[in-house]
C-alpha positions as a Markdown table, in Angstrom:
| # | Residue | x | y | z |
|---|---|---|---|---|
| 1 | Met | 90.1 | 94.3 | 88.9 |
| 2 | Gln | 90.4 | 95.7 | 92.2 |
| 3 | Ile | 94.3 | 96.5 | 93.2 |
| 4 | Gln | 94.9 | 98.1 | 97.1 |
| 5 | Ile | 97.6 | 100.7 | 97.0 |
| 6 | Phe | 98.7 | 102.5 | 99.7 |
| 7 | Gly | 95.1 | 102.0 | 101.6 |
| 8 | Cys | 93.3 | 102.8 | 98.5 |
| 9 | Glu | 91.5 | 101.3 | 96.1 |
| 10 | Arg | 91.4 | 101.2 | 92.4 |
| 11 | Glu | 89.4 | 99.6 | 89.5 |
| 12 | Leu | 91.9 | 98.1 | 86.8 |
| 13 | Asp | 90.5 | 96.7 | 83.3 |
| 14 | Glu | 92.8 | 93.9 | 83.8 |
| 15 | Ser | 91.1 | 92.7 | 80.2 |
| 16 | Arg | 93.4 | 95.2 | 78.4 |
| 17 | Ile | 96.9 | 93.6 | 80.9 |
| 18 | Gly | 98.2 | 90.6 | 79.4 |
| 19 | Ala | 99.0 | 89.2 | 82.7 |
| 20 | Asp | 96.2 | 87.3 | 85.6 |
| 21 | Pro | 95.2 | 89.2 | 88.6 |
| 22 | Ala | 98.0 | 87.4 | 90.6 |
| 23 | Thr | 100.6 | 88.6 | 88.4 |
| 24 | Ile | 99.2 | 92.4 | 88.3 |
| 25 | Arg | 99.1 | 92.0 | 92.4 |
| 26 | Glu | 101.7 | 90.7 | 92.2 |
| 27 | Gln | 104.0 | 93.9 | 91.1 |
| 28 | Val | 101.6 | 95.9 | 92.8 |
| 29 | Arg | 102.8 | 95.4 | 95.8 |
| 30 | Glu | 106.0 | 95.1 | 94.1 |
| 31 | Tyr | 106.0 | 98.4 | 93.5 |
| 32 | Glu | 104.5 | 99.9 | 96.7 |
| 33 | Ser | 106.9 | 98.4 | 98.9 |
| 34 | Gly | 109.6 | 99.5 | 96.7 |
| 35 | Thr | 111.0 | 97.3 | 94.9 |
| 36 | Arg | 109.8 | 97.9 | 92.2 |
| 37 | Thr | 109.6 | 101.5 | 90.1 |
| 38 | Ala | 108.5 | 100.0 | 86.4 |
| 39 | Phe | 105.5 | 97.3 | 85.4 |
| 40 | Asp | 106.2 | 94.4 | 82.6 |
| 41 | Leu | 103.2 | 93.9 | 82.1 |
| 42 | Glu | 101.7 | 94.4 | 77.9 |
| 43 | Ile | 99.7 | 96.0 | 77.8 |
| 44 | Ala | 96.6 | 96.1 | 74.8 |
| 45 | Phe | 95.8 | 100.3 | 74.4 |
| 46 | Pro | 93.1 | 102.2 | 72.7 |
| 47 | Asp | 93.1 | 102.7 | 69.1 |
| 48 | Asp | 92.0 | 105.9 | 70.1 |
| 49 | Phe | 93.7 | 109.1 | 71.3 |
| 50 | Thr | 93.3 | 107.8 | 74.9 |
| 51 | Gly | 95.8 | 105.8 | 73.9 |
| 52 | Ser | 97.8 | 107.9 | 73.1 |
| 53 | Val | 97.9 | 109.2 | 75.8 |
| 54 | Met | 98.3 | 106.1 | 77.7 |
| 55 | Arg | 101.4 | 105.6 | 75.3 |
| 56 | Ala | 102.6 | 108.6 | 76.5 |
| 57 | Met | 102.3 | 108.1 | 79.8 |
| 58 | Thr | 104.6 | 105.1 | 79.7 |
| 59 | Glu | 107.2 | 107.2 | 78.7 |
| 60 | Ile | 107.8 | 109.4 | 81.6 |
| 61 | Ser | 109.5 | 107.7 | 84.0 |
| 62 | Ala | 109.3 | 106.9 | 87.9 |
| 63 | Gly | 110.2 | 110.3 | 90.0 |
| 64 | Glu | 109.3 | 112.4 | 86.9 |
| 65 | Thr | 105.8 | 114.4 | 86.0 |
| 66 | Arg | 105.1 | 115.7 | 83.0 |
| 67 | Thr | 102.5 | 118.8 | 82.2 |
| 68 | Tyr | 98.7 | 118.4 | 80.7 |
| 69 | Gly | 100.3 | 121.0 | 78.5 |
| 70 | Ala | 103.5 | 119.4 | 77.6 |
| 71 | Ile | 101.7 | 116.4 | 76.8 |
| 72 | Ala | 98.7 | 118.8 | 74.7 |
| 73 | Asp | 102.0 | 119.7 | 72.6 |
| 74 | Asp | 103.2 | 116.5 | 72.0 |
| 75 | Leu | 99.9 | 115.0 | 70.3 |
| 76 | Glu | 100.0 | 118.8 | 69.0 |
| 77 | Ser | 96.3 | 119.3 | 71.3 |
| 78 | Ala | 94.3 | 120.2 | 74.2 |
| 79 | Pro | 95.5 | 120.4 | 77.4 |
| 80 | Ile | 91.8 | 119.7 | 78.7 |
| 81 | Ala | 91.5 | 116.7 | 76.1 |
| 82 | Val | 94.9 | 115.6 | 77.9 |
| 83 | Gly | 93.3 | 115.9 | 81.0 |
| 84 | Gln | 89.4 | 114.2 | 80.3 |
| 85 | Ala | 92.2 | 111.1 | 78.2 |
| 86 | Cys | 94.0 | 110.9 | 81.4 |
| 87 | Gly | 90.4 | 110.4 | 83.2 |
| 88 | Arg | 89.7 | 107.6 | 81.3 |
| 89 | Asn | 93.1 | 105.7 | 81.6 |
| 90 | Pro | 91.7 | 102.0 | 82.1 |
| 91 | Ile | 94.6 | 100.9 | 83.8 |
| 92 | Pro | 95.5 | 103.8 | 86.6 |
| 93 | Val | 98.6 | 103.8 | 88.0 |
| 94 | Ile | 100.1 | 100.3 | 86.1 |
| 95 | Val | 100.1 | 103.6 | 83.0 |
| 96 | Pro | 100.9 | 106.1 | 85.8 |
| 97 | Cys | 98.6 | 109.0 | 84.8 |
| 98 | His | 99.9 | 110.7 | 88.6 |
| 99 | Arg | 102.2 | 111.8 | 86.5 |
| 100 | Ile | 100.6 | 114.1 | 84.3 |
| 101 | Val | 100.1 | 117.2 | 86.3 |
| 102 | Gly | 99.1 | 121.2 | 86.4 |
| 103 | Val | 101.5 | 123.4 | 85.8 |
| 104 | Asp | 101.5 | 124.8 | 89.9 |
| 105 | Ser | 99.0 | 122.5 | 91.1 |
| 106 | Leu | 98.3 | 118.5 | 91.3 |
| 107 | Val | 95.5 | 119.3 | 89.0 |
| 108 | Gly | 92.8 | 116.0 | 89.4 |
| 109 | Tyr | 93.2 | 112.4 | 89.3 |
| 110 | Gly | 90.1 | 109.9 | 89.3 |
| 111 | Gly | 91.4 | 108.1 | 93.3 |
| 112 | Gly | 91.6 | 111.6 | 94.2 |
| 113 | Leu | 94.7 | 113.8 | 94.8 |
| 114 | Asp | 95.9 | 112.5 | 98.0 |
| 115 | Leu | 96.3 | 109.8 | 96.1 |
| 116 | Lys | 98.2 | 111.2 | 93.5 |
| 117 | Arg | 100.1 | 113.2 | 95.9 |
| 118 | Arg | 101.0 | 109.7 | 98.2 |
| 119 | Leu | 102.2 | 107.7 | 94.3 |
| 120 | Leu | 104.3 | 110.7 | 93.8 |
| 121 | Glu | 105.8 | 111.3 | 96.8 |
| 122 | His | 106.7 | 107.8 | 97.0 |
| 123 | Glu | 108.1 | 107.7 | 93.7 |
| 124 | Gly | 110.7 | 111.0 | 94.7 |
| 125 | Ala | 109.0 | 113.5 | 92.4 |
| 126 | Gly | 108.6 | 117.3 | 93.0 |
| 127 | Ile | 104.6 | 118.7 | 93.9 |
| 128 | Pro | 103.8 | 121.3 | 91.8 |
| 129 | Gly | 103.5 | 124.1 | 93.8 |
| 130 | Glu | 105.1 | 122.9 | 96.6 |
């Protein structure tokens, strides 16, 4: 399913979310308006490394960031592997891959760096290197 967030479209694999599309869209609208900081949706995580990274993402609160290296250390992996798993996140925004950043820069984001910056600014998170 497609969602709109800050004027951008993102694709979500709703089969991984235990809610109907109307509920998902409503929670995204609440997040965008600032009345919601966390999603209250049941997530079916993949049973692989991507799922482990996704679980780690959900532990990062709105307004906070973690580096690819910090997540890699926690998972006994490499930062590049964490970045690749972030790129495979089937439910971006809901599972906040935008909260994982480089040590001194935003680095990549499937929705584009402008959207990543906008999401982090919306949450009040600091932007690395700025």
